[in-house]
Amino acid sequence: MPKRRCQDMQQRIADMWSQPSAFGEEDEPASVYLSIIANRYALVKGAQLIRDELLLAFNKPGYHNKNKSSHSPHLAQCAANLSLPSVLTTCGYTMCGDRICQSRALSQYKSMIAGRFGSMTEGGENKPEFFFATGGGTDSGPTLAHVTVGHALDSAIKKKMYTKNAESCFLCNIDVCTHCGHLDIGSENKADFLGNTYAKVGTIYGLAQESELRDPRPCCGAIVGMITNFNMHNPVHVRLRSDLGEANWNYLAKNDIKADDGSPVKFLIAAAIIAIQGMRNTVDALGPGGELDERGLGHMTAQVQVNNVEGKETLLYCARSTVYGGVIMEQGLGTDATKYQAVMDGHNVRFLYDGKKDFPIVTRTYAMAGAKVAPAPVQQVANEMSVDGSKGKKNKNKQAGQDDSAKPVVAAAVPAVAEAGEAAN
């Protein structure tokens, strides 16, 4: 592979990681999405972005739109100029199918992120990959990775793109989301669904009210049920408990975790960990699992949609990750429930992790079958960054924010990755 292309992509990745992001804080969905958009535009800067199906007319130069009259212009004129550095992009999104999630945050996601990085039909509609697993997260990280890449990257299209310009590549964007209820109760005494009474507590996480006309209910019901009333014959409970991790499940099931003002937050912690583990499972399928080739770049995030009455939801941005050329990089909250500490800012939560509010960038490497790109240059760039993403300081805490409570699904098939990632959780 030409050296120049490798260096260009490494610089884009370094530029992306130099951008700060706020993790562990409830925020407006648009604010979180703009941070993700900035990351992804950094990864494609200087390249032609190919997401419109009409730009793929180079794949079938004799194609006519048969739904139009014979006087329609020849669509070959729409074909992208592949002599330019080009990035073919796709976008995948996971979320629980609960109807409470089908509101403002999802609408904004469709317009702000899917509308920029998802594929577009010939008719102009966005067509991101949407997966609605019960409880959110992922049914299967490897399947999510395989489907999202496979639907976007036809072999013929890939061959033509890669042949025409040595800098052209494929960008796979996936956002793994769960959700958790947020119920503001003012100064009243109110009992939750477990029979616990909270006196003068501002917020309960794990309960949601769809409208002022409805009673509060468990949210996410699958995650709440998995912790409070686990059913080994329920495959959803089994999957969610696996992603949460046994140590975390025991800790959260036996303890009532509260923020500094007494607000219960354990179901929000569970939702965050499940989203992060789903992200990691998918990242391991993209890189170590071989779904991405040496020109493939993955950018992933983990989020929790925090449901509030009448669509006033917020987002908890949990983590971000990239996978490229034998290197996985990650920043954000971790997957050890005992390390979460919640501080309430008004009616919104902010999490510290392992007592820290800053989140170091952590790297691990994996072997790429037949790849010509060595991971060392990207590793070096990452190590030159400080915990806030700025360059100039060497990261002395590479393994901070990592734990053993949850391990990648794919790692069992890739021993070298498992060894490198033992402390990478």
PDB file of C-alpha atoms in Angstrom, residues 224-418:
ATOM      1  CA  VAL A 224     -34.608  -2.885  34.664  1.00  0.00           C
ATOM      2  CA  GLY A 225     -36.169  -6.360  34.501  1.00  0.00           C
ATOM      3  CA  MET A 226     -32.819  -8.008  33.792  1.00  0.00           C
ATOM      4  CA  ILE A 227     -31.385  -6.511  37.003  1.00  0.00           C
ATOM      5  CA  THR A 228     -34.377  -6.738  39.326  1.00  0.00           C
ATOM      6  CA  ASN A 229     -36.053  -9.957  38.150  1.00  0.00           C
ATOM      7  CA  PHE A 230     -33.641 -11.892  35.941  1.00  0.00           C
ATOM      8  CA  ASN A 231     -35.225 -14.696  33.924  1.00  0.00           C
ATOM      9  CA  MET A 232     -32.714 -17.211  32.581  1.00  0.00           C
ATOM     10  CA  HIS A 233     -35.277 -18.370  29.997  1.00  0.00           C
ATOM     11  CA  ASN A 234     -35.608 -14.853  28.549  1.00  0.00           C
ATOM     12  CA  PRO A 235     -33.014 -14.484  25.750  1.00  0.00           C
ATOM     13  CA  VAL A 236     -33.108 -10.691  26.029  1.00  0.00           C
ATOM     14  CA  HIS A 237     -32.217 -10.862  29.727  1.00  0.00           C
ATOM     15  CA  VAL A 238     -29.429 -13.322  28.955  1.00  0.00           C
ATOM     16  CA  ARG A 239     -27.952 -11.099  26.229  1.00  0.00           C
ATOM     17  CA  LEU A 240     -28.132  -7.911  28.283  1.00  0.00           C
ATOM     18  CA  ARG A 241     -26.621  -9.614  31.340  1.00  0.00           C
ATOM     19  CA  SER A 242     -23.795 -10.961  29.193  1.00  0.00           C
ATOM     20  CA  ASP A 243     -22.988  -7.475  27.879  1.00  0.00           C
ATOM     21  CA  LEU A 244     -23.301  -6.004  31.359  1.00  0.00           C
ATOM     22  CA  GLY A 245     -20.923  -8.616  32.823  1.00  0.00           C
ATOM     23  CA  GLU A 246     -21.440 -10.891  35.806  1.00  0.00           C
ATOM     24  CA  ALA A 247     -19.479  -8.773  38.290  1.00  0.00           C
ATOM     25  CA  ASN A 248     -21.478  -5.691  37.300  1.00  0.00           C
ATOM     26  CA  TRP A 249     -24.784  -7.554  37.428  1.00  0.00           C
ATOM     27  CA  ASN A 250     -24.114  -8.799  40.955  1.00  0.00           C
ATOM     28  CA  TYR A 251     -23.008  -5.356  42.099  1.00  0.00           C
ATOM     29  CA  LEU A 252     -25.997  -3.503  40.638  1.00  0.00           C
ATOM     30  CA  ALA A 253     -28.551  -6.152  41.637  1.00  0.00           C
ATOM     31  CA  LYS A 254     -27.443  -6.057  45.275  1.00  0.00           C
ATOM     32  CA  ASN A 255     -26.829  -2.325  45.726  1.00  0.00           C
ATOM     33  CA  ASP A 256     -28.895   0.825  45.365  1.00  0.00           C
ATOM     34  CA  ILE A 257     -26.399   3.170  43.698  1.00  0.00           C
ATOM     35  CA  LYS A 258     -27.140   6.859  44.253  1.00  0.00           C
ATOM     36  CA  ALA A 259     -25.831  10.216  43.119  1.00  0.00           C
ATOM     37  CA  ASP A 260     -24.533  12.808  45.553  1.00  0.00           C
ATOM     38  CA  ASP A 261     -28.081  14.117  46.161  1.00  0.00           C
ATOM     39  CA  GLY A 262     -29.590  10.672  46.698  1.00  0.00           C
ATOM     40  CA  SER A 263     -30.980  10.201  43.180  1.00  0.00           C
ATOM     41  CA  PRO A 264     -30.889   6.485  42.202  1.00  0.00           C
ATOM     42  CA  VAL A 265     -28.711   5.961  39.115  1.00  0.00           C
ATOM     43  CA  LYS A 266     -27.914   2.238  38.877  1.00  0.00           C
ATOM     44  CA  PHE A 267     -30.119   1.592  35.839  1.00  0.00           C
ATOM     45  CA  LEU A 268     -28.457   4.468  33.985  1.00  0.00           C
ATOM     46  CA  ILE A 269     -25.045   2.954  34.814  1.00  0.00           C
ATOM     47  CA  ALA A 270     -26.228  -0.398  33.463  1.00  0.00           C
ATOM     48  CA  ALA A 271     -27.495   1.208  30.254  1.00  0.00           C
ATOM     49  CA  ALA A 272     -24.165   2.993  29.756  1.00  0.00           C
ATOM     50  CA  ILE A 273     -22.113  -0.177  30.244  1.00  0.00           C
ATOM     51  CA  ILE A 274     -24.302  -2.184  27.856  1.00  0.00           C
ATOM     52  CA  ALA A 275     -23.910   0.494  25.180  1.00  0.00           C
ATOM     53  CA  ILE A 276     -20.124   0.633  25.641  1.00  0.00           C
ATOM     54  CA  GLN A 277     -19.769  -3.144  25.534  1.00  0.00           C
ATOM     55  CA  GLY A 278     -21.924  -3.268  22.405  1.00  0.00           C
ATOM     56  CA  MET A 279     -19.620  -0.693  20.825  1.00  0.00           C
ATOM     57  CA  ARG A 280     -16.550  -2.738  21.769  1.00  0.00           C
ATOM     58  CA  ASN A 281     -18.020  -5.985  20.469  1.00  0.00           C
ATOM     59  CA  THR A 282     -18.683  -4.304  17.131  1.00  0.00           C
ATOM     60  CA  VAL A 283     -15.273  -2.621  16.987  1.00  0.00           C
ATOM     61  CA  ASP A 284     -13.627  -6.004  17.542  1.00  0.00           C
ATOM     62  CA  ALA A 285     -15.630  -7.436  14.657  1.00  0.00           C
ATOM     63  CA  LEU A 286     -14.676  -4.553  12.367  1.00  0.00           C
ATOM     64  CA  GLY A 287     -10.944  -4.789  13.118  1.00  0.00           C
ATOM     65  CA  PRO A 288      -9.760  -8.094  14.619  1.00  0.00           C
ATOM     66  CA  GLY A 289     -12.768  -9.875  13.125  1.00  0.00           C
ATOM     67  CA  GLY A 290     -11.743  -8.777   9.642  1.00  0.00           C
ATOM     68  CA  GLU A 291     -14.872  -6.971   8.421  1.00  0.00           C
ATOM     69  CA  LEU A 292     -12.782  -3.933   7.452  1.00  0.00           C
ATOM     70  CA  ASP A 293      -9.908  -4.311   5.010  1.00  0.00           C
ATOM     71  CA  GLU A 294      -6.724  -2.232   5.163  1.00  0.00           C
ATOM     72  CA  ARG A 295      -8.485   0.718   3.519  1.00  0.00           C
ATOM     73  CA  GLY A 296     -11.410   0.507   5.926  1.00  0.00           C
ATOM     74  CA  LEU A 297     -11.849   2.911   8.837  1.00  0.00           C
ATOM     75  CA  GLY A 298     -14.435   2.543  11.574  1.00  0.00           C
ATOM     76  CA  HIS A 299     -15.769   5.306  13.824  1.00  0.00           C
ATOM     77  CA  MET A 300     -18.118   4.228  16.612  1.00  0.00           C
ATOM     78  CA  THR A 301     -19.868   5.787  19.573  1.00  0.00           C
ATOM     79  CA  ALA A 302     -21.819   4.566  22.595  1.00  0.00           C
ATOM     80  CA  GLN A 303     -24.733   6.640  23.881  1.00  0.00           C
ATOM     81  CA  VAL A 304     -27.673   6.457  26.267  1.00  0.00           C
ATOM     82  CA  GLN A 305     -30.881   8.262  25.358  1.00  0.00           C
ATOM     83  CA  VAL A 306     -32.292   9.592  28.635  1.00  0.00           C
ATOM     84  CA  ASN A 307     -36.086   9.652  28.264  1.00  0.00           C
ATOM     85  CA  ASN A 308     -38.070  12.436  29.887  1.00  0.00           C
ATOM     86  CA  VAL A 309     -41.678  13.512  29.757  1.00  0.00           C
ATOM     87  CA  GLU A 310     -43.042  14.920  26.460  1.00  0.00           C
ATOM     88  CA  GLY A 311     -39.907  14.316  24.431  1.00  0.00           C
ATOM     89  CA  LYS A 312     -37.571  16.431  26.558  1.00  0.00           C
ATOM     90  CA  GLU A 313     -34.926  13.741  26.381  1.00  0.00           C
ATOM     91  CA  THR A 314     -31.197  14.217  26.722  1.00  0.00           C
ATOM     92  CA  LEU A 315     -28.228  12.110  25.648  1.00  0.00           C
ATOM     93  CA  LEU A 316     -25.443  10.660  27.752  1.00  0.00           C
ATOM     94  CA  TYR A 317     -22.373  10.431  25.505  1.00  0.00           C
ATOM     95  CA  CYS A 318     -20.504   7.415  26.885  1.00  0.00           C
ATOM     96  CA  ALA A 319     -17.549   6.708  24.590  1.00  0.00           C
ATOM     97  CA  ARG A 320     -16.055   6.974  21.107  1.00  0.00           C
ATOM     98  CA  SER A 321     -13.717   4.644  19.249  1.00  0.00           C
ATOM     99  CA  THR A 322     -11.830   4.293  15.970  1.00  0.00           C
ATOM    100  CA  VAL A 323     -10.469   1.162  14.321  1.00  0.00           C
ATOM    101  CA  TYR A 324      -7.968   1.314  11.482  1.00  0.00           C
ATOM    102  CA  GLY A 325      -4.784  -0.332  10.287  1.00  0.00           C
ATOM    103  CA  GLY A 326      -4.244  -2.639  13.246  1.00  0.00           C
ATOM    104  CA  VAL A 327      -5.042  -0.085  15.962  1.00  0.00           C
ATOM    105  CA  ILE A 328      -8.146   0.414  18.101  1.00  0.00           C
ATOM    106  CA  MET A 329      -8.421   3.710  19.977  1.00  0.00           C
ATOM    107  CA  GLU A 330     -11.074   4.501  22.594  1.00  0.00           C
ATOM    108  CA  GLN A 331     -12.016   7.294  24.960  1.00  0.00           C
ATOM    109  CA  GLY A 332     -14.832   7.661  27.477  1.00  0.00           C
ATOM    110  CA  LEU A 333     -16.489   5.886  30.385  1.00  0.00           C
ATOM    111  CA  GLY A 334     -15.512   2.295  31.134  1.00  0.00           C
ATOM    112  CA  THR A 335     -17.351  -0.932  31.924  1.00  0.00           C
ATOM    113  CA  ASP A 336     -16.704  -1.367  35.657  1.00  0.00           C
ATOM    114  CA  ALA A 337     -19.856  -0.333  37.539  1.00  0.00           C
ATOM    115  CA  THR A 338     -17.956   0.089  40.818  1.00  0.00           C
ATOM    116  CA  LYS A 339     -15.944   2.954  39.292  1.00  0.00           C
ATOM    117  CA  TYR A 340     -18.964   5.126  38.437  1.00  0.00           C
ATOM    118  CA  GLN A 341     -19.619   8.146  40.651  1.00  0.00           C
ATOM    119  CA  ALA A 342     -22.649  10.345  39.918  1.00  0.00           C
ATOM    120  CA  VAL A 343     -22.909  14.068  40.605  1.00  0.00           C
ATOM    121  CA  MET A 344     -26.179  15.887  39.961  1.00  0.00           C
ATOM    122  CA  ASP A 345     -26.103  19.245  38.219  1.00  0.00           C
ATOM    123  CA  GLY A 346     -29.655  20.475  38.701  1.00  0.00           C
ATOM    124  CA  HIS A 347     -31.777  17.687  37.225  1.00  0.00           C
ATOM    125  CA  ASN A 348     -29.033  16.244  35.009  1.00  0.00           C
ATOM    126  CA  VAL A 349     -26.332  13.775  35.968  1.00  0.00           C
ATOM    127  CA  ARG A 350     -22.584  13.916  35.403  1.00  0.00           C
ATOM    128  CA  PHE A 351     -20.489  10.799  35.880  1.00  0.00           C
ATOM    129  CA  LEU A 352     -16.933  10.567  37.101  1.00  0.00           C
ATOM    130  CA  TYR A 353     -15.106   7.347  36.329  1.00  0.00           C
ATOM    131  CA  ASP A 354     -12.577   5.961  38.773  1.00  0.00           C
ATOM    132  CA  GLY A 355     -12.750   9.353  40.500  1.00  0.00           C
ATOM    133  CA  LYS A 356     -11.702  11.235  37.346  1.00  0.00           C
ATOM    134  CA  LYS A 357     -13.569  13.646  35.103  1.00  0.00           C
ATOM    135  CA  ASP A 358     -10.956  13.454  32.332  1.00  0.00           C
ATOM    136  CA  PHE A 359     -10.853  10.432  30.062  1.00  0.00           C
ATOM    137  CA  PRO A 360      -7.547   9.229  28.580  1.00  0.00           C
ATOM    138  CA  ILE A 361      -7.282   7.894  25.047  1.00  0.00           C
ATOM    139  CA  VAL A 362      -6.516   4.180  25.257  1.00  0.00           C
ATOM    140  CA  THR A 363      -5.011   2.151  22.406  1.00  0.00           C
ATOM    141  CA  ARG A 364      -4.589  -1.526  21.655  1.00  0.00           C
ATOM    142  CA  THR A 365      -3.332  -3.283  18.550  1.00  0.00           C
ATOM    143  CA  TYR A 366      -4.419  -6.282  16.536  1.00  0.00           C
ATOM    144  CA  ALA A 367      -2.976  -8.302  13.682  1.00  0.00           C
ATOM    145  CA  MET A 368      -4.370  -7.614  10.209  1.00  0.00           C
ATOM    146  CA  ALA A 369      -4.314 -10.606   7.901  1.00  0.00           C
ATOM    147  CA  GLY A 370      -2.304  -9.714   4.794  1.00  0.00           C
ATOM    148  CA  ALA A 371      -2.132  -6.021   5.700  1.00  0.00           C
ATOM    149  CA  LYS A 372       0.857  -3.897   4.724  1.00  0.00           C
ATOM    150  CA  VAL A 373       0.174  -1.100   7.206  1.00  0.00           C
ATOM    151  CA  ALA A 374       2.031  -1.327  10.506  1.00  0.00           C
ATOM    152  CA  PRO A 375       0.109  -0.074  13.559  1.00  0.00           C
ATOM    153  CA  ALA A 376       3.083   1.692  15.158  1.00  0.00           C
ATOM    154  CA  PRO A 377       2.650   5.162  13.546  1.00  0.00           C
ATOM    155  CA  VAL A 378      -0.947   5.515  14.762  1.00  0.00           C
ATOM    156  CA  GLN A 379       0.069   4.164  18.168  1.00  0.00           C
ATOM    157  CA  GLN A 380       2.737   6.844  18.390  1.00  0.00           C
ATOM    158  CA  VAL A 381       0.286   9.599  17.523  1.00  0.00           C
ATOM    159  CA  ALA A 382      -2.086   8.390  20.242  1.00  0.00           C
ATOM    160  CA  ASN A 383       0.616   8.243  22.880  1.00  0.00           C
ATOM    161  CA  GLU A 384       1.590  11.834  22.179  1.00  0.00           C
ATOM    162  CA  MET A 385      -1.869  13.027  23.218  1.00  0.00           C
ATOM    163  CA  SER A 386      -2.863  14.088  26.693  1.00  0.00           C
ATOM    164  CA  VAL A 387      -6.079  13.030  28.412  1.00  0.00           C
ATOM    165  CA  ASP A 388      -8.018  15.907  26.883  1.00  0.00           C
ATOM    166  CA  GLY A 389      -6.916  14.941  23.365  1.00  0.00           C
ATOM    167  CA  SER A 390      -4.389  17.734  22.856  1.00  0.00           C
ATOM    168  CA  LYS A 391      -0.910  16.993  21.547  1.00  0.00           C
ATOM    169  CA  GLY A 392       2.339  17.558  23.329  1.00  0.00           C
ATOM    170  CA  LYS A 393       2.038  15.417  26.472  1.00  0.00           C
ATOM    171  CA  LYS A 394       2.635  11.728  26.624  1.00  0.00           C
ATOM    172  CA  ASN A 395      -0.284   9.772  28.000  1.00  0.00           C
ATOM    173  CA  LYS A 396       0.984   8.098  31.165  1.00  0.00           C
ATOM    174  CA  ASN A 397      -2.368   6.508  32.007  1.00  0.00           C
ATOM    175  CA  LYS A 398      -2.979   4.347  28.957  1.00  0.00           C
ATOM    176  CA  GLN A 399      -4.866   1.808  31.002  1.00  0.00           C
ATOM    177  CA  ALA A 400      -6.950   4.166  33.104  1.00  0.00           C
ATOM    178  CA  GLY A 401     -10.686   3.782  32.688  1.00  0.00           C
ATOM    179  CA  GLN A 402     -10.300   0.102  31.791  1.00  0.00           C
ATOM    180  CA  ASP A 403     -11.558  -2.943  33.637  1.00  0.00           C
ATOM    181  CA  ASP A 404     -12.115  -6.684  33.414  1.00  0.00           C
ATOM    182  CA  SER A 405     -15.888  -6.793  33.879  1.00  0.00           C
ATOM    183  CA  ALA A 406     -16.684  -7.191  30.186  1.00  0.00           C
ATOM    184  CA  LYS A 407     -14.539  -8.675  27.431  1.00  0.00           C
ATOM    185  CA  PRO A 408     -14.997  -8.446  23.649  1.00  0.00           C
ATOM    186  CA  VAL A 409     -17.070 -11.199  22.094  1.00  0.00           C
ATOM    187  CA  VAL A 410     -14.680 -11.568  19.160  1.00  0.00           C
ATOM    188  CA  ALA A 411     -11.571 -11.600  21.311  1.00  0.00           C
ATOM    189  CA  ALA A 412     -11.907 -15.301  22.017  1.00  0.00           C
ATOM    190  CA  ALA A 413     -11.176 -15.977  18.370  1.00  0.00           C
ATOM    191  CA  VAL A 414      -8.252 -13.541  18.349  1.00  0.00           C
ATOM    192  CA  PRO A 415      -5.964 -14.417  21.297  1.00  0.00           C
ATOM    193  CA  ALA A 416      -3.487 -11.630  20.572  1.00  0.00           C
ATOM    194  CA  VAL A 417      -6.247  -9.037  20.879  1.00  0.00           C
ATOM    195  CA  ALA A 418      -7.552 -10.542  24.099  1.00  0.00           C
TER     196      ALA A 418
END
